[in-house]
Amino acid sequence: MQYLLLIYSEPATEAPAQSQIDAEMAEWFAYDEAIRKSGVYVDGNALEPTTTATTLRLKDGERVVTDGPFAETREVLGGYYLVDVPDLDTALDWAAKCPGSRYGSMEIRPITVFDQG
């Protein structure tokens, strides 16, 4: 079964020290290597900051495009991993190992597969 591990964190209010960035990135690179080597990795990406987001809504058939995320929230979506694992418990195990679980929160959602036949 495939699960999406959504990584949320609070946006930085000030630039961290380079040593902190280096330490955190080392954690991310180690996790990324481990999840890829495990065989459960399907896909994953980091997202650019919410300041680069664009939101689209249709109002009376017309596109309404606005800059920024769709809602004001305390935490923002920073990236994701898509994993193929036997069950939710295994997805939760991988989410718990993710550095994002220490800096924010992880949302684990099963992927819906539609029968198109």
Short mmCIF file of N, CA and C in Angstrom, two decimals:
data_model
loop_
_atom_site.label_atom_id
_atom_site.label_comp_id
_atom_site.label_asym_id
_atom_site.label_seq_id
_atom_site.Cartn_x
_atom_site.Cartn_y
_atom_site.Cartn_z
N MET A 1 0.84 -1.18 0.00
CA MET A 1 0.00 0.00 0.00
C MET A 1 0.89 1.24 0.00
N GLN A 2 0.48 2.23 -0.73
CA GLN A 2 1.26 3.47 -0.77
C GLN A 2 0.69 4.50 0.20
N TYR A 3 1.63 5.19 0.88
CA TYR A 3 1.28 6.25 1.81
C TYR A 3 2.10 7.47 1.47
N LEU A 4 1.48 8.64 1.64
CA LEU A 4 2.18 9.90 1.47
C LEU A 4 2.53 10.42 2.85
N LEU A 5 3.81 10.67 3.07
CA LEU A 5 4.29 11.23 4.33
C LEU A 5 4.48 12.72 4.10
N LEU A 6 3.56 13.52 4.57
CA LEU A 6 3.59 14.97 4.38
C LEU A 6 4.35 15.61 5.54
N ILE A 7 5.31 16.45 5.22
CA ILE A 7 6.20 17.04 6.21
C ILE A 7 5.80 18.50 6.43
N TYR A 8 5.38 18.81 7.65
CA TYR A 8 4.96 20.17 8.01
C TYR A 8 5.92 20.75 9.05
N SER A 9 6.17 22.04 8.96
CA SER A 9 6.96 22.72 9.99
C SER A 9 6.56 24.18 10.03
N GLU A 10 6.95 24.83 11.10
CA GLU A 10 6.71 26.26 11.20
C GLU A 10 7.74 26.98 10.33
N PRO A 11 7.33 28.00 9.61
CA PRO A 11 8.30 28.74 8.80
C PRO A 11 9.34 29.42 9.70
N ALA A 12 10.56 29.48 9.22
CA ALA A 12 11.64 30.12 9.98
C ALA A 12 11.36 31.62 10.09
N THR A 13 11.56 32.15 11.28
CA THR A 13 11.37 33.58 11.48
C THR A 13 12.68 34.34 11.35
N GLU A 14 13.80 33.61 11.49
CA GLU A 14 15.11 34.22 11.29
C GLU A 14 16.04 33.16 10.73
N ALA A 15 17.07 33.59 10.07
CA ALA A 15 18.01 32.66 9.44
C ALA A 15 18.82 31.93 10.51
N PRO A 16 18.84 30.59 10.47
CA PRO A 16 19.64 29.85 11.44
C PRO A 16 21.13 29.95 11.11
N ALA A 17 21.95 29.63 12.09
CA ALA A 17 23.39 29.62 11.89
C ALA A 17 23.75 28.54 10.88
N GLN A 18 24.81 28.75 10.13
CA GLN A 18 25.24 27.78 9.12
C GLN A 18 25.51 26.41 9.74
N SER A 19 26.05 26.38 10.95
CA SER A 19 26.33 25.11 11.61
C SER A 19 25.03 24.33 11.88
N GLN A 20 23.97 25.05 12.22
CA GLN A 20 22.67 24.41 12.44
C GLN A 20 22.11 23.88 11.12
N ILE A 21 22.22 24.66 10.07
CA ILE A 21 21.76 24.21 8.75
C ILE A 21 22.51 22.95 8.34
N ASP A 22 23.84 22.97 8.50
CA ASP A 22 24.65 21.81 8.11
C ASP A 22 24.25 20.56 8.90
N ALA A 23 24.02 20.72 10.22
CA ALA A 23 23.64 19.57 11.05
C ALA A 23 22.28 19.02 10.63
N GLU A 24 21.31 19.91 10.40
CA GLU A 24 19.98 19.47 10.00
C GLU A 24 20.00 18.81 8.62
N MET A 25 20.75 19.38 7.69
CA MET A 25 20.83 18.79 6.35
C MET A 25 21.49 17.42 6.39
N ALA A 26 22.47 17.23 7.27
CA ALA A 26 23.09 15.91 7.41
C ALA A 26 22.06 14.88 7.86
N GLU A 27 21.15 15.27 8.76
CA GLU A 27 20.07 14.37 9.19
C GLU A 27 19.16 14.02 8.02
N TRP A 28 18.79 15.04 7.24
CA TRP A 28 17.91 14.81 6.09
C TRP A 28 18.57 13.89 5.05
N PHE A 29 19.85 14.14 4.77
CA PHE A 29 20.55 13.31 3.78
C PHE A 29 20.65 11.86 4.26
N ALA A 30 20.89 11.66 5.56
CA ALA A 30 20.97 10.30 6.10
C ALA A 30 19.62 9.60 6.01
N TYR A 31 18.55 10.31 6.35
CA TYR A 31 17.21 9.72 6.25
C TYR A 31 16.88 9.38 4.80
N ASP A 32 17.17 10.32 3.90
CA ASP A 32 16.88 10.10 2.49
C ASP A 32 17.62 8.87 1.97
N GLU A 33 18.87 8.73 2.34
CA GLU A 33 19.65 7.56 1.90
C GLU A 33 19.06 6.27 2.48
N ALA A 34 18.67 6.30 3.76
CA ALA A 34 18.12 5.11 4.40
C ALA A 34 16.79 4.69 3.77
N ILE A 35 15.91 5.64 3.51
CA ILE A 35 14.60 5.29 2.97
C ILE A 35 14.73 4.78 1.52
N ARG A 36 15.67 5.35 0.78
CA ARG A 36 15.89 4.88 -0.59
C ARG A 36 16.47 3.46 -0.61
N LYS A 37 17.43 3.20 0.27
CA LYS A 37 18.06 1.86 0.32
C LYS A 37 17.11 0.79 0.84
N SER A 38 16.09 1.19 1.60
CA SER A 38 15.17 0.23 2.20
C SER A 38 14.27 -0.45 1.18
N GLY A 39 14.07 0.21 0.04
CA GLY A 39 13.19 -0.34 -0.98
C GLY A 39 11.76 0.16 -0.89
N VAL A 40 11.42 0.97 0.13
CA VAL A 40 10.05 1.47 0.26
C VAL A 40 9.85 2.81 -0.43
N TYR A 41 10.93 3.47 -0.78
CA TYR A 41 10.87 4.80 -1.41
C TYR A 41 10.26 4.72 -2.80
N VAL A 42 9.26 5.57 -3.07
CA VAL A 42 8.67 5.69 -4.39
C VAL A 42 9.02 7.05 -4.99
N ASP A 43 8.85 8.11 -4.17
CA ASP A 43 9.11 9.47 -4.65
C ASP A 43 9.22 10.38 -3.44
N GLY A 44 9.75 11.56 -3.66
CA GLY A 44 9.81 12.54 -2.59
C GLY A 44 10.46 13.81 -3.09
N ASN A 45 10.05 14.93 -2.52
CA ASN A 45 10.61 16.22 -2.89
C ASN A 45 10.44 17.21 -1.76
N ALA A 46 11.36 18.15 -1.72
CA ALA A 46 11.19 19.32 -0.86
C ALA A 46 10.45 20.36 -1.68
N LEU A 47 9.73 21.22 -1.00
CA LEU A 47 8.99 22.28 -1.68
C LEU A 47 9.66 23.62 -1.43
N GLU A 48 9.54 24.50 -2.39
CA GLU A 48 10.03 25.86 -2.21
C GLU A 48 9.17 26.54 -1.15
N PRO A 49 9.63 27.64 -0.57
CA PRO A 49 8.86 28.32 0.48
C PRO A 49 7.47 28.76 -0.01
N THR A 50 6.57 28.96 0.95
CA THR A 50 5.20 29.35 0.61
C THR A 50 5.14 30.69 -0.12
N THR A 51 6.18 31.48 0.00
CA THR A 51 6.20 32.76 -0.72
C THR A 51 6.23 32.55 -2.22
N THR A 52 6.57 31.35 -2.67
CA THR A 52 6.60 31.05 -4.10
C THR A 52 5.31 30.39 -4.58
N ALA A 53 4.39 30.13 -3.65
CA ALA A 53 3.16 29.41 -3.99
C ALA A 53 2.18 30.31 -4.75
N THR A 54 1.37 29.68 -5.56
CA THR A 54 0.28 30.34 -6.26
C THR A 54 -0.97 29.49 -6.04
N THR A 55 -2.08 30.12 -5.72
CA THR A 55 -3.33 29.41 -5.48
C THR A 55 -4.32 29.77 -6.57
N LEU A 56 -5.04 28.76 -7.07
CA LEU A 56 -6.05 28.96 -8.10
C LEU A 56 -7.40 28.48 -7.57
N ARG A 57 -8.41 29.28 -7.79
CA ARG A 57 -9.79 28.91 -7.50
C ARG A 57 -10.62 29.26 -8.74
N LEU A 58 -11.69 28.52 -8.96
CA LEU A 58 -12.62 28.87 -10.02
C LEU A 58 -13.85 29.51 -9.39
N LYS A 59 -14.18 30.72 -9.82
CA LYS A 59 -15.37 31.43 -9.35
C LYS A 59 -16.22 31.75 -10.57
N ASP A 60 -17.39 31.15 -10.62
CA ASP A 60 -18.29 31.34 -11.76
C ASP A 60 -17.59 31.03 -13.08
N GLY A 61 -16.78 29.97 -13.07
CA GLY A 61 -16.10 29.53 -14.27
C GLY A 61 -14.85 30.32 -14.62
N GLU A 62 -14.51 31.33 -13.84
CA GLU A 62 -13.33 32.16 -14.10
C GLU A 62 -12.23 31.80 -13.12
N ARG A 63 -11.00 31.82 -13.62
CA ARG A 63 -9.86 31.55 -12.75
C ARG A 63 -9.56 32.77 -11.89
N VAL A 64 -9.39 32.53 -10.61
CA VAL A 64 -8.94 33.55 -9.68
C VAL A 64 -7.60 33.06 -9.13
N VAL A 65 -6.54 33.76 -9.49
CA VAL A 65 -5.19 33.35 -9.11
C VAL A 65 -4.66 34.34 -8.08
N THR A 66 -4.15 33.80 -6.97
CA THR A 66 -3.57 34.64 -5.92
C THR A 66 -2.19 34.12 -5.56
N ASP A 67 -1.35 35.02 -5.11
CA ASP A 67 -0.03 34.64 -4.65
C ASP A 67 -0.14 34.05 -3.25
N GLY A 68 0.69 33.06 -2.98
CA GLY A 68 0.77 32.51 -1.64
C GLY A 68 -0.06 31.27 -1.46
N PRO A 69 0.04 30.69 -0.26
CA PRO A 69 -0.70 29.46 0.04
C PRO A 69 -2.19 29.72 0.16
N PHE A 70 -2.97 28.65 0.16
CA PHE A 70 -4.42 28.78 0.15
C PHE A 70 -5.00 29.18 1.50
N ALA A 71 -4.24 29.01 2.58
CA ALA A 71 -4.79 29.32 3.90
C ALA A 71 -3.68 29.81 4.82
N GLU A 72 -4.07 30.60 5.78
CA GLU A 72 -3.13 31.03 6.81
C GLU A 72 -3.06 29.94 7.86
N THR A 73 -1.91 29.35 8.01
CA THR A 73 -1.72 28.31 9.00
C THR A 73 -0.40 28.53 9.72
N ARG A 74 -0.28 27.91 10.86
CA ARG A 74 0.96 28.05 11.63
C ARG A 74 2.05 27.18 11.04
N GLU A 75 1.69 26.03 10.53
CA GLU A 75 2.66 25.14 9.91
C GLU A 75 2.44 25.13 8.40
N VAL A 76 3.52 24.95 7.67
CA VAL A 76 3.42 24.90 6.21
C VAL A 76 3.97 23.57 5.71
N LEU A 77 3.44 23.13 4.58
CA LEU A 77 3.90 21.90 3.94
C LEU A 77 5.26 22.16 3.32
N GLY A 78 6.26 21.42 3.75
CA GLY A 78 7.62 21.64 3.27
C GLY A 78 8.11 20.58 2.31
N GLY A 79 7.44 19.45 2.26
CA GLY A 79 7.88 18.38 1.36
C GLY A 79 7.12 17.11 1.65
N TYR A 80 7.52 16.04 0.97
CA TYR A 80 6.82 14.77 1.14
C TYR A 80 7.71 13.62 0.72
N TYR A 81 7.37 12.45 1.21
CA TYR A 81 7.89 11.19 0.73
C TYR A 81 6.69 10.32 0.39
N LEU A 82 6.75 9.63 -0.73
CA LEU A 82 5.75 8.63 -1.09
C LEU A 82 6.41 7.28 -0.89
N VAL A 83 5.82 6.45 -0.04
CA VAL A 83 6.40 5.15 0.28
C VAL A 83 5.42 4.05 -0.07
N ASP A 84 5.96 2.89 -0.38
CA ASP A 84 5.15 1.70 -0.65
C ASP A 84 5.50 0.68 0.42
N VAL A 85 4.60 0.53 1.39
CA VAL A 85 4.84 -0.30 2.56
C VAL A 85 3.65 -1.22 2.79
N PRO A 86 3.83 -2.27 3.59
CA PRO A 86 2.73 -3.22 3.79
C PRO A 86 1.53 -2.67 4.54
N ASP A 87 1.76 -1.69 5.46
CA ASP A 87 0.65 -1.25 6.30
C ASP A 87 0.95 0.11 6.93
N LEU A 88 -0.07 0.66 7.61
CA LEU A 88 0.05 1.96 8.24
C LEU A 88 1.15 1.97 9.30
N ASP A 89 1.28 0.90 10.06
CA ASP A 89 2.31 0.86 11.11
C ASP A 89 3.70 1.05 10.53
N THR A 90 3.96 0.46 9.38
CA THR A 90 5.27 0.62 8.74
C THR A 90 5.44 2.05 8.24
N ALA A 91 4.38 2.64 7.69
CA ALA A 91 4.43 4.04 7.26
C ALA A 91 4.70 4.95 8.46
N LEU A 92 4.06 4.66 9.59
CA LEU A 92 4.29 5.44 10.81
C LEU A 92 5.74 5.30 11.29
N ASP A 93 6.30 4.11 11.16
CA ASP A 93 7.71 3.90 11.54
C ASP A 93 8.63 4.79 10.72
N TRP A 94 8.40 4.84 9.39
CA TRP A 94 9.23 5.69 8.54
C TRP A 94 9.00 7.17 8.83
N ALA A 95 7.77 7.55 9.11
CA ALA A 95 7.49 8.95 9.45
C ALA A 95 8.19 9.34 10.75
N ALA A 96 8.22 8.45 11.71
CA ALA A 96 8.87 8.73 12.99
C ALA A 96 10.37 8.90 12.84
N LYS A 97 10.95 8.23 11.85
CA LYS A 97 12.40 8.35 11.60
C LYS A 97 12.76 9.63 10.86
N CYS A 98 11.79 10.26 10.24
CA CYS A 98 12.03 11.45 9.42
C CYS A 98 12.39 12.63 10.31
N PRO A 99 13.44 13.39 9.96
CA PRO A 99 13.78 14.58 10.75
C PRO A 99 12.62 15.55 10.89
N GLY A 100 11.72 15.58 9.92
CA GLY A 100 10.58 16.47 9.99
C GLY A 100 9.68 16.21 11.19
N SER A 101 9.69 14.99 11.70
CA SER A 101 8.86 14.68 12.87
C SER A 101 9.38 15.37 14.13
N ARG A 102 10.66 15.72 14.13
CA ARG A 102 11.24 16.43 15.29
C ARG A 102 11.09 17.94 15.16
N TYR A 103 10.99 18.45 13.95
CA TYR A 103 10.93 19.90 13.73
C TYR A 103 9.52 20.41 13.51
N GLY A 104 8.58 19.51 13.33
CA GLY A 104 7.20 19.91 13.04
C GLY A 104 6.30 18.70 13.23
N SER A 105 5.51 18.40 12.21
CA SER A 105 4.61 17.25 12.29
C SER A 105 4.60 16.52 10.95
N MET A 106 4.18 15.29 11.02
CA MET A 106 4.07 14.44 9.83
C MET A 106 2.61 14.02 9.69
N GLU A 107 2.07 14.19 8.50
CA GLU A 107 0.73 13.69 8.20
C GLU A 107 0.90 12.49 7.29
N ILE A 108 0.32 11.37 7.66
CA ILE A 108 0.44 10.13 6.89
C ILE A 108 -0.92 9.84 6.28
N ARG A 109 -0.94 9.78 4.94
CA ARG A 109 -2.22 9.56 4.25
C ARG A 109 -2.07 8.47 3.22
N PRO A 110 -3.02 7.51 3.23
CA PRO A 110 -3.00 6.49 2.19
C PRO A 110 -3.34 7.08 0.84
N ILE A 111 -2.77 6.50 -0.18
CA ILE A 111 -3.04 6.90 -1.55
C ILE A 111 -4.24 6.11 -2.06
N THR A 112 -5.19 6.79 -2.67
CA THR A 112 -6.35 6.14 -3.26
C THR A 112 -6.02 5.75 -4.69
N VAL A 113 -6.30 4.51 -5.01
CA VAL A 113 -6.09 4.04 -6.37
C VAL A 113 -7.47 3.79 -6.99
N PHE A 114 -7.75 4.48 -8.07
CA PHE A 114 -9.05 4.34 -8.73
C PHE A 114 -8.96 3.28 -9.82
N ASP A 115 -9.99 2.43 -9.89
CA ASP A 115 -10.08 1.42 -10.94
C ASP A 115 -10.59 2.11 -12.20
N GLN A 116 -9.73 2.20 -13.18
CA GLN A 116 -10.10 2.90 -14.43
C GLN A 116 -10.48 1.91 -15.53
N GLY A 117 -10.62 0.66 -15.17
CA GLY A 117 -10.93 -0.36 -16.17
C GLY A 117 -12.35 -0.61 -16.26
#
